[in-house]
XYZ file of C-alpha atoms in Angstrom:
168
model
C 81.759 111.490 178.504
C 82.073 115.230 178.770
C 85.474 115.543 177.058
C 85.197 112.479 174.796
C 88.318 110.911 176.214
C 88.761 107.170 175.798
C 91.149 104.757 177.486
C 91.903 103.012 180.732
C 92.240 106.227 182.741
C 89.122 107.953 181.443
C 86.805 105.098 180.684
C 85.322 102.273 182.732
C 87.110 101.411 185.951
C 87.450 97.718 185.275
C 87.175 95.392 182.320
C 86.992 91.645 182.317
C 86.460 88.928 179.793
C 85.611 85.279 180.206
C 88.458 82.893 179.454
C 86.571 79.827 178.351
C 89.112 77.670 176.507
C 92.602 76.379 177.233
C 93.899 77.938 174.024
C 92.589 81.375 174.950
C 93.950 80.949 178.485
C 97.401 80.295 177.020
C 96.993 83.348 174.772
C 96.117 85.530 177.769
C 99.159 84.292 179.679
C 101.411 85.031 176.698
C 99.812 88.461 176.251
C 100.475 89.337 179.895
C 104.045 88.053 179.898
C 104.955 89.806 176.630
C 103.657 93.241 177.681
C 106.970 94.416 179.259
C 108.813 93.266 176.132
C 106.360 95.059 173.824
C 106.667 98.198 175.956
C 110.459 98.097 175.601
C 111.008 97.755 179.347
C 113.105 94.594 178.913
C 114.966 92.832 176.105
C 114.043 89.304 177.259
C 110.884 88.014 178.952
C 112.790 86.545 181.889
C 114.375 89.940 182.657
C 111.138 91.430 183.994
C 111.179 90.788 187.727
C 107.522 91.731 188.402
C 106.141 88.893 186.322
C 105.337 85.264 187.124
C 107.180 84.247 183.950
C 110.410 83.396 185.806
C 108.409 81.231 188.210
C 106.944 79.192 185.365
C 110.469 78.584 184.098
C 111.556 77.566 187.641
C 114.112 80.393 187.680
C 112.772 81.545 191.034
C 110.338 80.180 193.594
C 106.752 81.400 193.412
C 104.204 80.427 195.998
C 101.317 82.430 194.591
C 101.315 80.820 191.123
C 99.895 77.395 190.310
C 102.538 76.761 187.686
C 101.794 73.031 187.452
C 98.297 73.730 186.130
C 99.615 76.034 183.407
C 102.594 73.892 182.448
C 100.343 70.836 182.035
C 98.449 72.751 179.360
C 101.657 72.580 177.352
C 102.864 69.088 178.257
C 102.173 66.546 181.021
C 105.937 66.173 181.555
C 107.001 69.228 183.583
C 110.457 69.536 182.009
C 108.997 69.457 178.504
C 106.114 71.670 179.651
C 108.603 74.365 180.685
C 110.331 74.154 177.295
C 107.017 74.320 175.419
C 105.791 77.170 177.646
C 108.970 79.156 176.980
C 108.790 78.525 173.219
C 105.106 79.516 173.109
C 105.744 82.762 174.987
C 108.680 83.725 172.799
C 106.620 83.631 169.597
C 106.151 87.149 168.265
C 102.449 87.649 167.710
C 99.610 90.093 167.479
C 97.702 88.728 170.481
C 94.945 91.012 171.722
C 93.041 90.367 174.865
C 89.870 92.103 175.943
C 87.975 94.171 173.478
C 89.671 97.460 174.261
C 90.781 99.942 171.673
C 91.567 103.618 171.565
C 88.795 104.275 169.058
C 85.901 106.412 170.210
C 82.905 104.115 170.737
C 79.315 105.058 170.191
C 76.893 105.110 173.081
C 74.487 102.228 173.662
C 71.592 104.558 172.850
C 73.110 105.463 169.483
C 73.889 101.797 168.735
C 70.290 100.827 169.531
C 68.912 103.540 167.221
C 71.166 102.364 164.365
C 70.246 98.705 164.924
C 66.513 99.465 164.949
C 66.735 101.512 161.761
C 69.178 99.292 159.820
C 67.446 95.982 160.604
C 63.830 97.212 160.920
C 63.263 95.885 164.431
C 61.315 97.333 167.346
C 64.042 96.502 169.837
C 67.771 95.771 169.488
C 67.101 92.560 171.437
C 64.975 91.325 168.489
C 68.239 90.635 166.613
C 68.841 87.737 169.014
C 65.725 86.027 167.602
C 67.056 86.016 164.019
C 68.199 82.710 162.539
C 71.950 82.103 163.061
C 72.970 83.160 159.535
C 71.017 86.444 159.723
C 72.325 87.051 163.226
C 75.916 86.520 162.043
C 75.443 89.057 159.234
C 74.223 91.562 161.827
C 77.138 90.868 164.157
C 79.698 91.335 161.370
C 77.998 94.624 160.456
C 78.137 95.786 164.095
C 81.820 94.894 164.439
C 82.701 96.638 161.167
C 80.924 99.750 162.393
C 82.783 100.129 165.667
C 80.665 98.291 168.204
C 82.664 96.214 170.666
C 81.909 92.585 171.423
C 80.737 93.518 174.910
C 78.526 96.320 173.619
C 76.907 94.101 170.974
C 76.176 91.500 173.623
C 74.831 94.100 176.034
C 72.423 95.821 173.625
C 71.243 92.780 171.638
C 71.464 89.927 174.132
C 73.576 87.892 171.684
C 76.086 85.739 173.544
C 79.722 86.822 173.461
C 80.633 83.315 172.332
C 78.434 83.686 169.224
C 79.962 87.104 168.534
C 83.523 85.790 168.886
C 82.714 82.884 166.567
C 81.229 85.326 164.033
C 84.551 87.198 163.851
C 86.325 84.172 162.359
């Protein structure tokens, strides 16, 4: 990073994150649908025409969205599912998806050097062999010191699931 710029335009071309639970899937959907509202583009969620939100509410026909799958996560009855979906999406929240921030991140090489020195290991991957309690202490330390979930997983081999659970 020659100019130390961080963000979607200057950083990696693509980011992804596994959506492994129904609850997180619902959170991701809400996060996506609320973005135009948070950005001040619209006053109401259903006013944004480039979203699938209106399709889930059956306000317009969408052929590219499997709305039945999503609505059933809220309620087996479609009419009630729509109501529950709408209520869930209208909740003001601090949802964050992906582990992206505007903070400057340290390089993997720097993270590895810090891990080796702080925890007296020969390799950052050795942390993955610690017992779960020791490993959790390490993960919390890494998170508090600016390492992202993906970076911790990449340099130590610790599963992202374990890292996410350690944040709680």
